[in-house]
CSV table of C-alpha atoms and ligand atoms in Angstrom, one decimal:
chain,number,residue,atom,x,y,z
R,21,MET,CA,26.8,22.8,-14.2
R,22,SER,CA,24.6,22.4,-17.4
R,23,ALA,CA,21.0,23.1,-17.8
R,24,PRO,CA,19.0,20.1,-17.6
R,25,HIS,CA,17.9,18.6,-21.0
R,26,CYS,CA,14.4,17.3,-21.1
R,27,PHE,CA,13.3,14.0,-22.6
R,28,THR,CA,16.6,12.2,-21.9
R,29,GLN,CA,16.6,9.6,-19.3
R,30,ASP,CA,20.2,9.0,-18.4
R,31,TYR,CA,23.0,11.1,-18.1
R,32,LYS,CA,25.0,8.0,-19.5
R,33,SER,CA,24.0,6.1,-22.5
R,34,MET,CA,25.5,3.1,-20.8
R,35,ASP,CA,22.5,0.5,-21.1
R,36,LEU,CA,21.5,1.5,-24.7
R,37,GLY,CA,22.7,-1.6,-25.9
R,38,GLU,CA,20.2,-3.7,-24.1
R,39,ARG,CA,17.2,-2.0,-26.0
R,40,ARG,CA,16.0,-2.2,-29.4
R,41,PRO,CA,17.0,0.6,-31.5
R,42,LEU,CA,14.9,3.6,-30.9
R,43,HIS,CA,13.7,4.1,-34.6
R,44,ARG,CA,11.9,0.8,-34.6
R,45,VAL,CA,10.2,1.2,-31.5
R,46,PRO,CA,6.4,2.6,-31.8
R,47,TRP,CA,6.6,6.0,-30.3
R,48,PHE,CA,2.9,5.7,-29.2
R,49,ILE,CA,3.3,8.1,-26.4
R,50,ALA,CA,4.0,10.9,-28.7
R,51,GLY,CA,0.2,11.6,-28.9
R,52,VAL,CA,0.1,12.4,-25.3
R,53,GLY,CA,3.4,14.1,-25.5
R,54,ILE,CA,4.9,12.9,-22.5
R,55,PRO,CA,5.4,9.3,-21.4
R,56,LEU,CA,3.3,9.1,-18.4
R,57,ILE,CA,5.5,7.2,-16.2
R,58,CYS,CA,5.9,7.5,-12.5
R,59,VAL,CA,7.0,5.9,-9.7
R,60,ALA,CA,6.9,5.3,-6.1
R,61,PHE,CA,7.7,4.1,-2.9
R,62,ILE,CA,5.6,3.0,-0.3
R,63,LEU,CA,7.4,2.6,3.0
R,64,PRO,CA,6.5,-0.9,4.5
R,65,ASP,CA,5.3,1.3,7.5
R,66,ASP,CA,2.6,2.7,5.4
R,67,SER,CA,0.9,-0.5,4.6
R,68,PRO,CA,-2.3,-0.7,6.9
R,69,ALA,CA,-2.2,-3.5,9.2
R,70,PRO,CA,-5.2,-6.0,9.0
R,71,ASP,CA,-6.7,-5.1,12.1
R,72,ALA,CA,-6.3,-1.5,11.4
R,73,ALA,CA,-8.5,-2.4,8.4
R,74,PRO,CA,-11.6,-0.1,9.1
R,75,LEU,CA,-15.3,-1.0,8.4
R,76,ALA,CA,-14.9,0.5,4.9
R,77,GLU,CA,-13.9,-3.2,4.1
R,78,PRO,CA,-16.4,-4.8,2.3
R,79,VAL,CA,-17.4,-6.9,5.1
R,80,THR,CA,-20.9,-8.1,4.9
R,81,VAL,CA,-22.9,-7.5,7.9
R,82,ALA,CA,-25.2,-10.6,7.2
R,83,THR,CA,-22.0,-12.6,7.9
R,84,THR,CA,-20.7,-10.8,10.7
R,85,GLU,CA,-24.1,-10.5,12.4
R,86,ALA,CA,-24.7,-14.4,12.0
R,87,GLY,CA,-21.3,-14.8,13.6
R,88,ALA,CA,-22.1,-12.6,16.5
R,89,VAL,CA,-25.5,-14.6,16.9
R,90,ALA,CA,-23.5,-17.7,16.9
R,91,GLU,CA,-21.3,-16.6,19.4
R,92,LEU,CA,-23.8,-15.2,21.8
R,93,ASP,CA,-26.3,-17.9,21.4
R,94,ALA,CA,-25.5,-21.2,19.8
R,95,PRO,CA,-22.2,-21.4,17.8
R,96,GLU,CA,-23.5,-24.8,16.2
R,97,ILE,CA,-25.9,-22.5,14.3
R,98,ALA,CA,-23.4,-20.3,12.7
R,99,GLY,CA,-24.1,-21.5,9.2
R,100,ASN,CA,-27.9,-20.4,9.8
R,101,THR,CA,-27.5,-17.1,8.3
R,102,GLY,CA,-29.9,-14.7,6.5
R,103,ALA,CA,-32.6,-12.3,7.2
R,104,GLY,CA,-35.4,-13.5,9.5
R,105,ASP,CA,-33.2,-15.7,11.8
R,106,VAL,CA,-35.2,-16.9,14.7
R,107,SER,CA,-33.4,-17.4,18.1
R,108,ASN,CA,-35.3,-20.1,19.0
R,109,ALA,CA,-32.7,-22.2,16.9
R,110,PRO,CA,-32.0,-25.9,17.7
R,111,GLY,CA,-30.3,-26.7,20.8
R,112,SER,CA,-28.4,-24.9,23.7
R,113,ALA,CA,-27.7,-21.4,24.4
R,114,ALA,CA,-30.5,-20.0,22.6
R,115,THR,CA,-33.3,-22.2,24.5
R,116,ALA,CA,-31.6,-20.6,27.8
R,117,ASP,CA,-32.4,-17.1,26.4
R,118,PRO,CA,-35.4,-17.7,24.6
R,119,GLU,CA,-36.2,-14.1,23.7
R,120,PRO,CA,-37.3,-13.8,20.2
R,121,PHE,CA,-34.8,-12.1,17.5
R,122,GLY,CA,-37.8,-10.2,16.1
R,123,GLU,CA,-37.4,-8.9,12.6
R,124,ARG,CA,-33.9,-8.3,11.4
R,125,LEU,CA,-33.1,-4.9,9.6
R,126,THR,CA,-29.7,-3.8,8.2
R,127,LEU,CA,-29.7,0.3,8.8
R,128,THR,CA,-27.4,2.0,6.4
R,129,ILE,CA,-26.0,5.3,7.6
R,130,ARG,CA,-26.5,8.3,5.2
R,131,SER,CA,-24.9,11.4,4.6
R,132,GLY,CA,-26.0,13.9,7.6
R,133,ASP,CA,-27.4,11.0,9.7
R,134,SER,CA,-27.2,10.8,13.4
R,135,LEU,CA,-28.2,7.8,15.1
R,136,ASP,CA,-31.5,9.4,16.4
R,137,ARG,CA,-32.3,10.5,12.8
R,138,LEU,CA,-31.7,6.8,11.8
R,139,PHE,CA,-33.8,5.4,14.5
R,140,LYS,CA,-36.3,7.9,13.3
R,141,ARG,CA,-36.2,7.1,9.8
R,142,HIS,CA,-36.8,3.3,10.7
R,143,GLY,CA,-39.5,4.1,13.1
R,144,LEU,CA,-37.7,2.7,15.9
R,145,ASN,CA,-38.0,3.4,19.6
R,146,ARG,CA,-35.7,6.2,20.3
R,147,THR,CA,-35.9,5.9,24.1
R,148,ASP,CA,-34.3,2.4,23.6
R,149,LEU,CA,-31.3,4.3,21.7
R,150,ALA,CA,-31.2,6.9,24.6
R,151,ASN,CA,-31.0,3.8,26.7
R,152,ILE,CA,-28.3,2.1,24.7
R,153,MET,CA,-26.3,5.4,24.6
R,154,THR,CA,-26.1,5.4,28.5
R,155,LEU,CA,-23.7,2.4,28.2
R,156,ASP,CA,-20.0,3.4,28.0
R,157,THR,CA,-19.3,0.3,25.5
R,158,ALA,CA,-22.1,1.3,23.2
R,159,ARG,CA,-21.1,5.0,23.2
R,160,LYS,CA,-17.7,4.4,22.5
R,161,HIS,CA,-18.3,2.5,19.4
R,162,LEU,CA,-21.3,4.0,18.2
R,163,ARG,CA,-20.2,7.4,18.6
R,164,LEU,CA,-18.5,7.8,15.3
R,165,ILE,CA,-20.5,7.0,12.2
R,166,LYS,CA,-20.3,7.8,8.7
R,167,PRO,CA,-22.2,7.5,5.5
R,168,GLY,CA,-22.2,3.9,4.1
R,169,ASP,CA,-21.6,2.1,7.8
R,170,GLU,CA,-24.1,-0.3,8.6
R,171,ILE,CA,-25.8,-1.4,11.8
R,172,VAL,CA,-27.9,-4.6,12.2
R,173,VAL,CA,-31.0,-4.4,14.4
R,174,HIS,CA,-33.5,-7.0,15.7
R,175,VAL,CA,-36.8,-5.6,16.4
R,176,ALA,CA,-40.3,-6.3,17.6
R,177,GLU,CA,-43.0,-3.8,17.4
R,178,ASN,CA,-40.4,-1.0,17.0
R,179,ARG,CA,-38.3,-2.1,20.2
R,180,VAL,CA,-35.0,-2.9,19.8
R,181,LEU,CA,-34.0,-6.3,21.0
R,182,GLN,CA,-30.6,-6.4,19.5
R,183,LEU,CA,-28.0,-4.2,17.8
R,184,ASP,CA,-24.7,-5.2,16.3
R,185,ARG,CA,-22.1,-3.0,14.5
R,186,GLN,CA,-19.0,-4.4,13.3
R,187,ILE,CA,-16.3,-2.3,15.0
R,188,SER,CA,-13.2,-4.2,13.6
R,189,LEU,CA,-12.6,-7.1,11.1
R,190,SER,CA,-12.5,-9.4,14.3
R,191,GLU,CA,-14.8,-7.7,16.8
R,192,ILE,CA,-18.6,-6.8,16.8
R,193,LEU,CA,-20.2,-4.6,19.4
R,194,SER,CA,-23.3,-6.5,20.5
R,195,ILE,CA,-26.2,-4.8,22.3
R,196,ARG,CA,-28.9,-7.1,23.8
R,197,ARG,CA,-32.1,-6.1,25.6
R,198,ALA,CA,-32.7,-7.9,28.8
R,199,ASP,CA,-36.1,-7.1,30.2
R,200,ASP,CA,-35.9,-3.2,30.2
R,201,THR,CA,-32.4,-2.6,30.2
R,202,PHE,CA,-29.6,-3.1,27.5
R,203,ALA,CA,-26.3,-4.6,28.0
R,204,ALA,CA,-23.3,-4.3,25.6
R,205,ARG,CA,-20.2,-6.4,24.9
R,206,ILE,CA,-17.7,-6.9,22.3
R,207,VAL,CA,-17.9,-10.4,20.5
R,208,GLU,CA,-14.8,-11.7,19.0
R,209,HIS,CA,-15.2,-12.9,15.4
R,210,GLU,CA,-12.4,-15.0,14.6
R,211,LEU,CA,-10.2,-14.3,11.6
R,212,GLU,CA,-8.1,-17.1,10.1
R,213,ALA,CA,-4.7,-16.2,8.1
R,214,GLN,CA,-4.0,-18.2,5.4
R,215,PRO,CA,-0.9,-17.9,3.3
R,216,VAL,CA,-1.3,-17.3,-0.3
R,217,LEU,CA,1.4,-17.6,-3.1
R,218,ALA,CA,1.1,-15.9,-6.4
R,219,ASN,CA,3.4,-15.1,-9.2
R,220,GLY,CA,3.4,-13.5,-12.5
R,221,THR,CA,5.4,-12.4,-15.2
R,222,ILE,CA,5.4,-8.9,-16.9
R,223,ASN,CA,4.5,-8.3,-20.4
R,224,SER,CA,3.2,-5.0,-20.7
R,225,SER,CA,2.4,-3.6,-17.0
R,226,LEU,CA,3.2,-4.6,-13.5
R,227,PHE,CA,-0.4,-4.3,-12.7
R,228,LEU,CA,-1.6,-6.4,-15.7
R,229,ALA,CA,0.7,-9.1,-15.0
R,230,ALA,CA,-0.7,-8.7,-11.0
R,231,ALA,CA,-4.3,-9.0,-12.1
R,232,ALA,CA,-3.7,-11.9,-14.1
R,233,ALA,CA,-1.9,-13.8,-11.2
R,234,GLY,CA,-5.1,-12.8,-9.1
R,235,VAL,CA,-3.0,-10.2,-6.9
R,236,SER,CA,-4.6,-7.0,-5.8
R,237,ASP,CA,-3.3,-3.5,-6.3
R,238,ARG,CA,-2.8,-3.2,-2.8
R,239,VAL,CA,-0.5,-6.4,-2.5
R,240,ILE,CA,1.5,-5.1,-5.7
R,241,MET,CA,1.7,-1.9,-4.2
R,242,ASN,CA,3.2,-3.1,-1.1
R,243,LEU,CA,5.7,-5.2,-3.2
R,244,VAL,CA,6.6,-1.9,-4.8
R,245,GLY,CA,7.2,-0.5,-1.5
R,246,ILE,CA,9.5,-3.3,-0.6
R,247,PHE,CA,11.6,-3.3,-3.2
R,248,ALA,CA,11.6,0.8,-4.0
R,249,TRP,CA,15.2,0.8,-2.5
R,250,ASP,CA,16.7,-1.7,-5.3
R,251,ILE,CA,14.4,-1.5,-8.0
R,252,ASP,CA,13.5,1.9,-10.0
R,253,PHE,CA,9.7,0.7,-10.9
R,254,VAL,CA,9.2,3.7,-13.2
R,255,LEU,CA,12.1,3.3,-15.6
R,256,ASP,CA,13.6,-0.1,-14.9
R,257,ILE,CA,10.7,-2.6,-15.4
R,258,ARG,CA,11.0,-4.9,-18.5
R,259,GLU,CA,9.1,-7.3,-20.5
R,260,GLY,CA,10.0,-10.6,-18.9
R,261,ASP,CA,10.5,-9.2,-15.2
R,262,ALA,CA,8.8,-11.6,-13.0
R,263,PHE,CA,7.5,-11.6,-9.1
R,264,THR,CA,6.3,-14.1,-6.7
R,265,VAL,CA,4.9,-13.2,-3.6
R,266,VAL,CA,3.7,-14.9,-0.4
R,267,TYR,CA,0.9,-13.0,1.4
R,268,GLU,CA,-1.5,-13.3,4.0
R,269,GLU,CA,-5.4,-13.7,3.5
R,270,PHE,CA,-8.1,-13.4,6.1
R,271,TRP,CA,-11.0,-15.8,6.1
R,272,GLN,CA,-14.0,-15.6,8.4
R,273,ASP,CA,-17.0,-18.0,7.8
R,274,GLY,CA,-15.7,-19.3,4.6
R,275,LYS,CA,-15.1,-15.7,3.1
R,276,ASN,CA,-12.0,-13.9,2.3
R,277,VAL,CA,-12.5,-10.7,4.2
R,278,ALA,CA,-9.2,-8.9,4.2
R,279,GLU,CA,-5.4,-9.2,2.9
R,280,GLY,CA,-2.7,-9.0,5.1
R,281,ASP,CA,1.0,-8.4,4.9
R,282,ILE,CA,3.6,-9.7,2.5
R,283,LEU,CA,5.4,-12.5,4.0
R,284,ALA,CA,8.2,-13.0,1.6
R,285,ALA,CA,8.6,-11.8,-2.1
R,286,GLU,CA,10.8,-12.1,-4.9
R,287,PHE,CA,11.3,-9.7,-7.9
R,288,VAL,CA,13.6,-10.7,-11.0
R,289,ASN,CA,14.5,-7.3,-12.7
R,290,ARG,CA,16.4,-7.6,-16.1
R,291,GLY,CA,17.6,-10.9,-14.7
R,292,GLU,CA,18.7,-9.5,-11.5
R,293,ARG,CA,17.0,-11.7,-8.6
R,294,TYR,CA,15.8,-9.6,-5.6
R,295,ARG,CA,14.2,-11.3,-2.4
R,296,ALA,CA,12.7,-10.1,0.7
R,297,VAL,CA,11.2,-11.7,3.9
R,298,ARG,CA,9.0,-10.3,6.5
R,299,PHE,CA,10.6,-10.7,10.1
R,300,GLN,CA,9.2,-9.3,13.5
R,301,ASP,CA,12.0,-9.2,15.8
R,302,PRO,CA,11.6,-9.9,19.7
R,303,SER,CA,11.5,-6.2,20.4
R,304,GLY,CA,8.6,-5.9,18.1
R,305,ARG,CA,10.2,-4.3,15.0
R,306,VAL,CA,9.0,-5.5,11.6
R,307,ASP,CA,10.6,-5.0,8.6
R,308,TYR,CA,11.8,-6.7,5.4
R,309,TYR,CA,15.0,-8.3,5.1
R,310,THR,CA,17.3,-10.0,2.4
R,311,PRO,CA,17.9,-13.7,3.0
R,312,ASP,CA,21.1,-13.0,4.4
R,313,GLY,CA,19.6,-10.3,6.9
R,314,ARG,CA,20.2,-7.4,5.2
R,315,SER,CA,17.5,-4.7,5.4
R,316,VAL,CA,15.9,-4.0,2.3
R,317,ARG,CA,15.8,-0.4,3.1
R,318,LYS,CA,18.8,1.8,2.0
R,319,ALA,CA,19.6,5.4,2.7
R,320,PHE,CA,18.1,6.5,-0.5
R,321,VAL,CA,15.2,5.1,-2.9
R,322,ARG,CA,15.8,4.7,-6.5
R,323,ALA,CA,13.0,6.8,-7.7
R,324,PRO,CA,11.7,9.9,-5.9
R,325,LEU,CA,8.1,10.2,-6.8
R,326,SER,CA,4.8,8.3,-6.5
R,327,PHE,CA,3.9,5.4,-8.5
R,328,SER,CA,0.5,5.4,-10.2
R,329,ARG,CA,-1.4,2.5,-11.6
R,330,ILE,CA,-2.5,4.2,-14.7
R,331,SER,CA,0.8,5.6,-15.7
R,332,SER,CA,2.6,2.2,-14.8
R,333,ASN,CA,2.8,0.8,-18.4
R,334,PHE,CA,6.0,-0.7,-19.4
R,335,ASN,CA,7.1,1.0,-22.5
R,336,PRO,CA,10.4,0.3,-24.0
R,337,SER,CA,10.0,3.6,-26.2
R,338,ARG,CA,9.9,5.8,-23.4
R,339,ARG,CA,13.3,7.1,-24.0
R,340,HIS,CA,13.2,10.4,-26.3
R,341,PRO,CA,15.0,9.6,-29.8
R,342,LYS,CA,17.0,12.5,-29.4
R,343,LEU,CA,19.3,10.3,-27.4
R,344,ASN,CA,22.5,12.3,-28.8
R,345,THR,CA,21.8,15.0,-26.2
R,346,ILE,CA,22.4,12.5,-23.5
R,347,ARG,CA,26.0,13.5,-22.9
R,348,ALA,CA,25.2,16.8,-21.2
R,349,HIS,CA,22.4,15.2,-19.0
R,350,LYS,CA,23.2,15.1,-15.5
R,351,GLY,CA,20.2,13.3,-14.1
R,352,VAL,CA,17.4,11.2,-14.7
R,353,ASP,CA,13.9,12.4,-16.0
R,354,TYR,CA,10.7,11.1,-14.8
R,355,ALA,CA,7.8,12.3,-16.8
R,356,ALA,CA,4.6,12.2,-14.8
R,357,PRO,CA,1.5,14.3,-14.5
R,358,THR,CA,1.8,17.7,-13.1
R,359,GLY,CA,1.0,17.6,-9.4
R,360,THR,CA,2.5,14.2,-8.8
R,361,PRO,CA,4.1,14.4,-5.5
R,362,ILE,CA,7.9,14.2,-5.3
R,363,LYS,CA,9.5,12.8,-2.2
R,364,ALA,CA,12.8,13.3,-0.6
R,365,ALA,CA,14.8,10.0,-1.7
R,366,GLY,CA,16.7,10.2,1.7
R,367,ASN,CA,17.0,11.8,5.1
R,368,GLY,CA,18.6,15.3,4.9
R,369,LYS,CA,18.3,18.8,5.0
R,370,ILE,CA,16.8,21.3,2.4
R,371,VAL,CA,19.6,23.7,1.3
R,372,HIS,CA,17.9,25.1,-1.6
R,373,ARG,CA,14.4,25.8,-2.5
R,374,GLY,CA,13.4,28.2,-5.2
R,375,ARG,CA,14.1,29.2,-8.8
R,376,LYS,CA,17.2,28.2,-10.3
R,377,GLY,CA,17.9,29.0,-14.2
R,378,GLY,CA,16.9,26.3,-16.2
R,379,TYR,CA,16.0,24.1,-13.8
R,380,GLY,CA,12.9,26.1,-12.6
R,381,ASN,CA,11.8,25.8,-9.2
R,382,THR,CA,14.2,23.4,-7.6
R,383,VAL,CA,14.8,21.7,-4.3
R,384,ILE,CA,18.3,20.6,-3.3
R,385,ILE,CA,18.8,18.3,-0.3
R,386,GLN,CA,21.9,17.7,1.7
R,387,HIS,CA,22.1,14.3,3.1
R,388,GLY,CA,24.9,12.7,5.2
R,389,GLY,CA,28.0,11.2,3.5
R,390,ASN,CA,28.4,14.2,1.5
R,391,ILE,CA,25.6,13.5,-0.9
R,392,THR,CA,23.2,15.9,-2.3
R,393,THR,CA,20.1,15.3,-4.3
R,394,LEU,CA,18.3,17.7,-6.5
R,395,TYR,CA,14.9,18.0,-7.9
R,396,ALA,CA,13.9,20.4,-10.7
R,397,HIS,CA,10.9,21.7,-12.8
R,398,MET,CA,8.6,21.6,-9.9
R,399,SER,CA,5.3,23.2,-10.3
R,400,ARG,CA,5.0,24.2,-6.6
R,401,PHE,CA,6.9,23.4,-3.4
R,402,SER,CA,5.8,21.5,0.0
R,403,LYS,CA,6.0,23.6,3.1
R,404,ALA,CA,9.4,22.2,3.8
R,405,ARG,CA,11.4,25.4,3.7
R,406,ILE,CA,15.3,26.1,3.5
R,407,GLY,CA,16.8,24.6,6.5
R,408,SER,CA,14.1,22.1,7.2
R,409,ARG,CA,15.2,18.6,7.8
R,410,VAL,CA,13.2,16.0,5.8
R,411,LYS,CA,12.7,12.4,6.2
R,412,GLN,CA,12.9,10.0,3.3
R,413,GLY,CA,9.4,9.8,1.6
R,414,ASP,CA,8.7,13.5,3.1
R,415,ILE,CA,7.0,15.3,0.0
R,416,ILE,CA,9.1,18.1,-1.0
R,417,GLY,CA,7.2,19.5,-4.0
R,418,TYR,CA,5.3,18.6,-7.1
R,419,VAL,CA,6.1,17.6,-10.5
R,420,GLY,CA,5.6,20.6,-13.2
R,421,ALA,CA,7.5,22.1,-16.2
R,422,THR,CA,8.9,25.3,-14.7
R,423,GLY,CA,12.4,26.3,-16.3
R,424,LEU,CA,13.7,24.8,-19.3
R,425,ALA,CA,11.0,22.0,-19.7
R,426,THR,CA,8.8,21.3,-22.5
R,427,GLY,CA,6.5,18.9,-20.5
R,428,PRO,CA,5.7,18.0,-16.8
R,429,HIS,CA,8.6,16.0,-15.4
R,430,LEU,CA,10.7,15.7,-12.5
R,431,HIS,CA,14.5,15.9,-13.2
R,432,TYR,CA,16.5,14.2,-10.4
R,433,GLU,CA,20.3,14.3,-9.7
R,434,TYR,CA,22.4,12.7,-7.4
R,435,ARG,CA,25.9,14.1,-6.6
R,436,ARG,CA,28.4,12.7,-4.3
R,437,ASN,CA,31.3,15.1,-3.1
R,438,GLY,CA,30.1,17.2,-5.9
R,439,VAL,CA,30.3,14.9,-8.7
R,440,HIS,CA,27.1,13.7,-10.5
R,441,MET,CA,26.4,9.9,-10.2
R,442,ASN,CA,23.7,7.7,-12.0
R,443,PRO,CA,20.8,8.0,-9.5
R,444,ARG,CA,19.6,4.6,-11.3
R,445,THR,CA,23.0,2.5,-10.8
R,446,VAL,CA,24.8,4.5,-8.0
R,447,LYS,CA,25.4,1.7,-5.2
R,448,LEU,CA,23.2,3.2,-2.4
R,449,PRO,CA,24.5,3.0,1.4
R,450,ASP,CA,22.8,0.2,3.2
R,451,ALA,CA,20.4,0.7,6.2
R,452,GLU,CA,20.6,-1.2,9.3
R,453,PRO,CA,21.1,-5.0,9.1
R,454,ILE,CA,19.0,-7.4,11.3
R,455,ASP,CA,20.2,-7.2,15.1
R,456,ALA,CA,23.0,-10.0,15.6
R,457,ASN,CA,21.1,-11.2,18.6
R,458,TYR,CA,17.9,-11.9,16.6
R,459,MET,CA,19.6,-13.5,13.5
R,460,THR,CA,19.1,-17.1,14.5
R,461,ALA,CA,15.5,-16.3,15.0
R,462,PHE,CA,15.4,-14.6,11.7
R,463,LYS,CA,17.0,-17.8,9.8
R,464,GLU,CA,14.3,-20.0,11.3
R,465,ALA,CA,11.6,-17.9,10.4
R,466,ALA,CA,12.8,-17.0,7.0
R,467,GLY,CA,13.7,-20.6,6.1
R,468,PRO,CA,10.4,-21.9,5.1
R,469,LEU,CA,9.3,-18.9,3.2
R,470,LEU,CA,12.5,-18.8,1.3
R,471,GLN,CA,11.7,-22.5,0.5
R,472,GLN,CA,8.3,-21.5,-0.9
R,473,LEU,CA,10.0,-19.2,-3.2
R,474,ASP,CA,12.5,-21.6,-4.2
R,475,HIS,CA,9.7,-24.3,-4.7
R,476,GLN,CA,7.7,-21.8,-7.0
R,477,GLN,CA,10.9,-21.2,-8.9
R,478,THR,CA,11.4,-24.9,-9.6
R,479,LEU,CA,7.5,-25.1,-10.7
R,480,VAL,CA,8.1,-22.2,-13.0
R,481,ALA,CA,11.3,-23.5,-14.6
R,482,ALA,CA,9.5,-26.9,-15.1
R,483,ASP,CA,6.6,-25.3,-16.6
R,484,THR,CA,8.7,-23.3,-19.2
R,485,ARG,CA,10.6,-26.4,-20.4
T,529,ZN,ZN1,16.5,16.5,-17.2
């Protein structure tokens, strides 16, 4: 096997015809030395469920607090937000519970704070805190605090009348004084999910196109995750590629508080159209499927390293001019900063981990179907040893420049029955299709979403006419 040649991308020059002649392409990356492109794949499993979104979400306490008040006392005053709210609001429940709200304070946890310290700093009665902490519900949801967390209290003469803490996007811990004791409850703060459709066309980078379309990095990374088995987002994105995405937004009191999952998506890569629809089958399994019910997952991802926003710019000149060396090159090179995590392209067993001549620090994984993948030039390895079983996406090492490499990059090879295949174009084995029992349910759920993608396509076509 020949030693890897760096700065060549493909082991075949098969698609050169699609590109502009290299000598006419500005080689602006040359100043940096290495085209910094990386990739990635995010398993849909990794995307946080909306209700798992922690307090770190930029939720305004004023809003949630008002919601809590409304829920507790008088739903009709929900709009009556702001500091200094007084509980003897017009009407209803508030009158049944005439206790004054006192002064409303938003307490922000600082580094090193305990609740006790927080109370002390604000001159609040610490016996009240001690009493509150005797409540199971309160203890459960106040035990863990971190800097930046906010707690809203209503106080009168340093005594706590009410204490609220948002514990999830849709739940608030609310503690109220009742005479000399406290009672805690969890108040539901309803979220409204709304589907949003956005689309963009790539001129320079996927992230810029997403920003222009008003799509967050999080959504676009999820999109990358959905299509990571079909599209090499590091090397194959081209000017003119386009995406359409339908995803959920969560609204609360007229504010957009969180993004949910992608419901359906389309990516047109070099004229090839890929579509995926999210589906939860009756057994509870959630996955993305093609319109005909095949899983978007495959036994191998296209590009086995992490994708970063900074290095994602589409650059048609990323090939090194010395393409005449291509014949000897047996893999794909992904230039990426030293230390970029390298992930197992598929499930398998590590059969080599160590130096390997010009490859430098190298890992070889044996997969099913007599397939092996090879990852070279690593700066260092992960903990996975020879003989370790690894899953797709497990980190096996980090990008480096060991062996015959002039700059940090991953050299990646894919072999079937010992024969090198082009990892960028080899047909990858499919993962599990949708359970036949669920196909009808899938078609019913997917239909309207696919119609939205169709509709968008019609609009775009009309627009460019
Ligand atoms: Zn190489």
